């Protein structure tokens, strides 16, 4: 009676393990991407909450500014003590999805109908960048919110752009009003 495995049995085990890995890695990558995206959304919410606190302090200045809006930077919130910098030298916050600096603008606007301040962290619109549902962009001095993931960057449904639609006919963006 022999002890051990035959070559065929070992190959079968290796093939099964290979199949499990082929199935598991894409799932893991997708989960990891979702976690990073969720961290990004949390960070943007934190920035907007800090901006609202600062905006309530300068509400009269915002009301009296052109278009009832003022643009501030993340560094301003850090310098004024509303947020803590993630760097020992510079006043910056990092994007958890790619470890770049979050250097977009924060639009503080006075909404007359709500009689309150709104805050939106925005980046300039780039037709060849991927945006996710809930992201806010600026285009021609207006704010737009992403309604569905903007991934149609390869000109599949007409020219890529802020006014385009996805393959299901849904608008990618809508203008943000208070």
PDB file of C-alpha atoms in Angstrom:
ATOM      1  CA  UNK A   1       0.000   0.000   0.000  1.00  0.00           C
ATOM      2  CA  UNK A   2       1.486   3.325  -1.100  1.00  0.00           C
ATOM      3  CA  UNK A   3       1.244   6.511   0.872  1.00  0.00           C
ATOM      4  CA  UNK A   4       0.958   9.908  -0.805  1.00  0.00           C
ATOM      5  CA  UNK A   5      -0.744  11.411  -3.815  1.00  0.00           C
ATOM      6  CA  UNK A   6      -0.414  10.577  -7.454  1.00  0.00           C
ATOM      7  CA  UNK A   7       0.624  13.148 -10.005  1.00  0.00           C
ATOM      8  CA  UNK A   8      -2.913  13.242 -11.414  1.00  0.00           C
ATOM      9  CA  UNK A   9      -4.387  13.958  -7.969  1.00  0.00           C
ATOM     10  CA  UNK A  10      -1.883  16.771  -7.375  1.00  0.00           C
ATOM     11  CA  UNK A  11      -2.644  18.292 -10.786  1.00  0.00           C
ATOM     12  CA  UNK A  12      -6.394  18.138 -10.064  1.00  0.00           C
ATOM     13  CA  UNK A  13      -5.884  19.969  -6.763  1.00  0.00           C
ATOM     14  CA  UNK A  14      -3.747  22.611  -8.474  1.00  0.00           C
ATOM     15  CA  UNK A  15      -6.365  23.131 -11.194  1.00  0.00           C
ATOM     16  CA  UNK A  16      -9.114  23.522  -8.593  1.00  0.00           C
ATOM     17  CA  UNK A  17      -7.003  26.010  -6.630  1.00  0.00           C
ATOM     18  CA  UNK A  18      -6.292  27.934  -9.845  1.00  0.00           C
ATOM     19  CA  UNK A  19     -10.004  28.161 -10.619  1.00  0.00           C
ATOM     20  CA  UNK A  20     -10.759  29.408  -7.116  1.00  0.00           C
ATOM     21  CA  UNK A  21      -8.090  32.100  -7.480  1.00  0.00           C
ATOM     22  CA  UNK A  22      -9.394  33.150 -10.909  1.00  0.00           C
ATOM     23  CA  UNK A  23     -12.872  33.572  -9.423  1.00  0.00           C
ATOM     24  CA  UNK A  24     -11.777  35.200  -6.151  1.00  0.00           C
ATOM     25  CA  UNK A  25      -9.335  37.877  -7.378  1.00  0.00           C
ATOM     26  CA  UNK A  26     -11.844  39.945  -9.404  1.00  0.00           C
ATOM     27  CA  UNK A  27     -14.285  39.839  -6.477  1.00  0.00           C
ATOM     28  CA  UNK A  28     -11.563  40.956  -4.096  1.00  0.00           C
ATOM     29  CA  UNK A  29     -10.515  43.802  -6.401  1.00  0.00           C
ATOM     30  CA  UNK A  30     -14.096  45.006  -6.743  1.00  0.00           C
ATOM     31  CA  UNK A  31     -14.636  44.913  -2.976  1.00  0.00           C
ATOM     32  CA  UNK A  32     -11.357  46.754  -2.414  1.00  0.00           C
ATOM     33  CA  UNK A  33     -12.360  49.441  -4.944  1.00  0.00           C
ATOM     34  CA  UNK A  34     -15.740  49.876  -3.248  1.00  0.00           C
ATOM     35  CA  UNK A  35     -14.066  50.284   0.140  1.00  0.00           C
ATOM     36  CA  UNK A  36     -11.723  52.953  -1.238  1.00  0.00           C
ATOM     37  CA  UNK A  37     -14.665  54.743  -2.892  1.00  0.00           C
ATOM     38  CA  UNK A  38     -16.644  54.613   0.358  1.00  0.00           C
ATOM     39  CA  UNK A  39     -13.662  56.118   2.209  1.00  0.00           C
ATOM     40  CA  UNK A  40     -13.527  58.881  -0.407  1.00  0.00           C
ATOM     41  CA  UNK A  41     -17.226  59.664   0.052  1.00  0.00           C
ATOM     42  CA  UNK A  42     -16.736  59.798   3.831  1.00  0.00           C
ATOM     43  CA  UNK A  43     -13.838  62.192   3.414  1.00  0.00           C
ATOM     44  CA  UNK A  44     -15.867  64.474   1.115  1.00  0.00           C
ATOM     45  CA  UNK A  45     -18.715  64.443   3.646  1.00  0.00           C
ATOM     46  CA  UNK A  46     -16.233  65.395   6.369  1.00  0.00           C
ATOM     47  CA  UNK A  47     -14.927  68.272   4.231  1.00  0.00           C
ATOM     48  CA  UNK A  48     -18.446  69.512   3.455  1.00  0.00           C
ATOM     49  CA  UNK A  49     -19.473  69.307   7.131  1.00  0.00           C
ATOM     50  CA  UNK A  50     -16.423  71.336   8.170  1.00  0.00           C
ATOM     51  CA  UNK A  51     -17.203  73.816   5.378  1.00  0.00           C
ATOM     52  CA  UNK A  52     -20.789  74.188   6.635  1.00  0.00           C
ATOM     53  CA  UNK A  53     -19.496  75.036  10.113  1.00  0.00           C
ATOM     54  CA  UNK A  54     -17.153  77.614   8.621  1.00  0.00           C
ATOM     55  CA  UNK A  55     -19.905  78.849   6.290  1.00  0.00           C
ATOM     56  CA  UNK A  56     -22.249  79.518   9.179  1.00  0.00           C
ATOM     57  CA  UNK A  57     -19.553  81.696  10.715  1.00  0.00           C
ATOM     58  CA  UNK A  58     -19.230  83.768   7.524  1.00  0.00           C
ATOM     59  CA  UNK A  59     -22.895  83.520   6.445  1.00  0.00           C
ATOM     60  CA  UNK A  60     -23.290  87.272   5.912  1.00  0.00           C
ATOM     61  CA  UNK A  61     -20.206  87.381   3.676  1.00  0.00           C
ATOM     62  CA  UNK A  62     -21.561  84.479   1.617  1.00  0.00           C
ATOM     63  CA  UNK A  63     -25.012  86.152   1.295  1.00  0.00           C
ATOM     64  CA  UNK A  64     -23.428  89.355   0.039  1.00  0.00           C
ATOM     65  CA  UNK A  65     -20.967  87.736  -2.380  1.00  0.00           C
ATOM     66  CA  UNK A  66     -21.501  87.521  -6.149  1.00  0.00           C
ATOM     67  CA  UNK A  67     -24.146  84.884  -6.859  1.00  0.00           C
ATOM     68  CA  UNK A  68     -24.536  84.247  -3.127  1.00  0.00           C
ATOM     69  CA  UNK A  69     -21.556  81.863  -3.314  1.00  0.00           C
ATOM     70  CA  UNK A  70     -18.003  81.847  -2.044  1.00  0.00           C
ATOM     71  CA  UNK A  71     -15.294  79.395  -3.032  1.00  0.00           C
ATOM     72  CA  UNK A  72     -12.867  78.144  -0.391  1.00  0.00           C
ATOM     73  CA  UNK A  73     -10.105  75.540  -0.345  1.00  0.00           C
ATOM     74  CA  UNK A  74      -9.539  72.575   1.957  1.00  0.00           C
ATOM     75  CA  UNK A  75      -6.384  74.309   3.219  1.00  0.00           C
ATOM     76  CA  UNK A  76      -8.546  77.182   4.492  1.00  0.00           C
ATOM     77  CA  UNK A  77     -10.584  74.772   6.627  1.00  0.00           C
ATOM     78  CA  UNK A  78      -7.395  73.246   8.012  1.00  0.00           C
ATOM     79  CA  UNK A  79      -5.782  76.619   8.720  1.00  0.00           C
ATOM     80  CA  UNK A  80      -8.931  77.830  10.529  1.00  0.00           C
ATOM     81  CA  UNK A  81      -9.029  74.682  12.697  1.00  0.00           C
ATOM     82  CA  UNK A  82     -12.117  73.032  11.181  1.00  0.00           C
ATOM     83  CA  UNK A  83     -10.121  70.005   9.969  1.00  0.00           C
ATOM     84  CA  UNK A  84      -6.827  68.327  10.774  1.00  0.00           C
ATOM     85  CA  UNK A  85      -4.178  68.028   8.069  1.00  0.00           C
ATOM     86  CA  UNK A  86      -3.051  64.556   7.032  1.00  0.00           C
ATOM     87  CA  UNK A  87       0.455  65.877   6.395  1.00  0.00           C
ATOM     88  CA  UNK A  88       2.946  67.189   8.930  1.00  0.00           C
ATOM     89  CA  UNK A  89       4.206  69.993   6.687  1.00  0.00           C
ATOM     90  CA  UNK A  90       1.370  71.106   4.400  1.00  0.00           C
ATOM     91  CA  UNK A  91      -2.332  71.742   5.073  1.00  0.00           C
ATOM     92  CA  UNK A  92      -3.698  68.931   2.881  1.00  0.00           C
ATOM     93  CA  UNK A  93      -6.108  65.988   2.859  1.00  0.00           C
ATOM     94  CA  UNK A  94      -5.405  62.902   0.732  1.00  0.00           C
ATOM     95  CA  UNK A  95      -7.774  61.129  -1.631  1.00  0.00           C
ATOM     96  CA  UNK A  96      -7.980  57.533  -0.350  1.00  0.00           C
ATOM     97  CA  UNK A  97      -8.654  56.155  -3.837  1.00  0.00           C
ATOM     98  CA  UNK A  98      -5.282  57.158  -5.303  1.00  0.00           C
ATOM     99  CA  UNK A  99      -3.370  59.004  -2.522  1.00  0.00           C
ATOM    100  CA  UNK A 100      -3.365  62.301  -4.420  1.00  0.00           C
ATOM    101  CA  UNK A 101      -4.171  65.587  -2.719  1.00  0.00           C
ATOM    102  CA  UNK A 102      -7.828  66.604  -2.579  1.00  0.00           C
ATOM    103  CA  UNK A 103      -7.393  70.029  -4.135  1.00  0.00           C
ATOM    104  CA  UNK A 104     -10.892  70.724  -5.422  1.00  0.00           C
ATOM    105  CA  UNK A 105     -12.936  73.767  -4.467  1.00  0.00           C
ATOM    106  CA  UNK A 106     -15.638  73.966  -1.848  1.00  0.00           C
ATOM    107  CA  UNK A 107     -18.577  76.060  -2.976  1.00  0.00           C
ATOM    108  CA  UNK A 108     -20.312  77.703  -0.037  1.00  0.00           C
ATOM    109  CA  UNK A 109     -23.624  79.097  -1.208  1.00  0.00           C
ATOM    110  CA  UNK A 110     -26.478  80.824   0.538  1.00  0.00           C
ATOM    111  CA  UNK A 111     -29.760  79.191  -0.430  1.00  0.00           C
ATOM    112  CA  UNK A 112     -32.572  81.716  -0.139  1.00  0.00           C
ATOM    113  CA  UNK A 113     -35.343  79.098  -0.150  1.00  0.00           C
ATOM    114  CA  UNK A 114     -33.759  77.233   2.781  1.00  0.00           C
ATOM    115  CA  UNK A 115     -32.337  80.399   4.309  1.00  0.00           C
ATOM    116  CA  UNK A 116     -29.166  78.468   5.001  1.00  0.00           C
ATOM    117  CA  UNK A 117     -25.678  77.697   3.720  1.00  0.00           C
ATOM    118  CA  UNK A 118     -24.915  74.721   1.447  1.00  0.00           C
ATOM    119  CA  UNK A 119     -21.458  73.253   0.835  1.00  0.00           C
ATOM    120  CA  UNK A 120     -20.320  71.216  -2.169  1.00  0.00           C
ATOM    121  CA  UNK A 121     -16.822  69.848  -2.710  1.00  0.00           C
ATOM    122  CA  UNK A 122     -16.228  70.077  -6.459  1.00  0.00           C
ATOM    123  CA  UNK A 123     -13.611  69.415  -9.096  1.00  0.00           C
ATOM    124  CA  UNK A 124     -13.545  70.835 -12.647  1.00  0.00           C
ATOM    125  CA  UNK A 125     -15.336  68.568 -15.129  1.00  0.00           C
ATOM    126  CA  UNK A 126     -13.058  66.486 -17.360  1.00  0.00           C
ATOM    127  CA  UNK A 127     -14.887  64.473 -20.035  1.00  0.00           C
ATOM    128  CA  UNK A 128     -12.211  61.779 -19.967  1.00  0.00           C
ATOM    129  CA  UNK A 129     -12.302  61.104 -16.230  1.00  0.00           C
ATOM    130  CA  UNK A 130     -14.523  58.593 -14.437  1.00  0.00           C
ATOM    131  CA  UNK A 131     -17.053  60.092 -11.996  1.00  0.00           C
ATOM    132  CA  UNK A 132     -19.252  58.248  -9.555  1.00  0.00           C
ATOM    133  CA  UNK A 133     -22.821  58.819  -8.486  1.00  0.00           C
ATOM    134  CA  UNK A 134     -22.913  61.727  -6.032  1.00  0.00           C
ATOM    135  CA  UNK A 135     -19.705  63.432  -7.232  1.00  0.00           C
ATOM    136  CA  UNK A 136     -20.047  67.176  -7.840  1.00  0.00           C
ATOM    137  CA  UNK A 137     -18.242  68.930 -10.686  1.00  0.00           C
ATOM    138  CA  UNK A 138     -18.029  72.462 -12.027  1.00  0.00           C
ATOM    139  CA  UNK A 139     -18.581  73.307 -15.663  1.00  0.00           C
ATOM    140  CA  UNK A 140     -18.983  76.843 -17.072  1.00  0.00           C
ATOM    141  CA  UNK A 141     -19.247  78.263 -13.536  1.00  0.00           C
ATOM    142  CA  UNK A 142     -22.161  75.968 -12.638  1.00  0.00           C
ATOM    143  CA  UNK A 143     -22.317  72.994 -10.294  1.00  0.00           C
ATOM    144  CA  UNK A 144     -23.422  69.579 -11.542  1.00  0.00           C
ATOM    145  CA  UNK A 145     -24.072  66.401  -9.571  1.00  0.00           C
ATOM    146  CA  UNK A 146     -23.293  63.007 -11.089  1.00  0.00           C
ATOM    147  CA  UNK A 147     -26.503  60.929 -11.205  1.00  0.00           C
ATOM    148  CA  UNK A 148     -25.074  57.645 -12.520  1.00  0.00           C
ATOM    149  CA  UNK A 149     -21.480  56.501 -12.811  1.00  0.00           C
ATOM    150  CA  UNK A 150     -19.890  58.447 -15.654  1.00  0.00           C
ATOM    151  CA  UNK A 151     -17.780  55.874 -17.428  1.00  0.00           C
ATOM    152  CA  UNK A 152     -18.782  56.531 -21.037  1.00  0.00           C
ATOM    153  CA  UNK A 153     -15.469  58.173 -21.772  1.00  0.00           C
ATOM    154  CA  UNK A 154     -14.738  56.400 -25.037  1.00  0.00           C
ATOM    155  CA  UNK A 155     -17.320  58.184 -27.164  1.00  0.00           C
ATOM    156  CA  UNK A 156     -19.790  55.264 -27.305  1.00  0.00           C
ATOM    157  CA  UNK A 157     -22.972  57.343 -27.016  1.00  0.00           C
ATOM    158  CA  UNK A 158     -22.071  60.544 -28.799  1.00  0.00           C
ATOM    159  CA  UNK A 159     -19.469  63.013 -27.665  1.00  0.00           C
ATOM    160  CA  UNK A 160     -18.504  62.563 -24.020  1.00  0.00           C
ATOM    161  CA  UNK A 161     -19.577  65.433 -21.861  1.00  0.00           C
ATOM    162  CA  UNK A 162     -21.600  66.729 -19.011  1.00  0.00           C
ATOM    163  CA  UNK A 163     -24.855  66.707 -20.992  1.00  0.00           C
ATOM    164  CA  UNK A 164     -24.476  63.157 -22.306  1.00  0.00           C
ATOM    165  CA  UNK A 165     -26.527  60.083 -21.434  1.00  0.00           C
ATOM    166  CA  UNK A 166     -25.532  56.520 -20.678  1.00  0.00           C
ATOM    167  CA  UNK A 167     -26.559  53.506 -22.774  1.00  0.00           C
ATOM    168  CA  UNK A 168     -29.889  53.356 -20.898  1.00  0.00           C
ATOM    169  CA  UNK A 169     -30.673  56.964 -21.824  1.00  0.00           C
ATOM    170  CA  UNK A 170     -30.136  58.315 -18.275  1.00  0.00           C
ATOM    171  CA  UNK A 171     -28.468  61.695 -17.882  1.00  0.00           C
ATOM    172  CA  UNK A 172     -25.046  61.566 -16.309  1.00  0.00           C
ATOM    173  CA  UNK A 173     -25.325  64.941 -14.579  1.00  0.00           C
ATOM    174  CA  UNK A 174     -27.897  67.437 -13.373  1.00  0.00           C
ATOM    175  CA  UNK A 175     -27.348  71.045 -12.405  1.00  0.00           C
ATOM    176  CA  UNK A 176     -27.198  71.615  -8.664  1.00  0.00           C
ATOM    177  CA  UNK A 177     -29.513  74.254  -7.285  1.00  0.00           C
ATOM    178  CA  UNK A 178     -30.020  74.798  -3.626  1.00  0.00           C
TER     179      UNK A 178
END
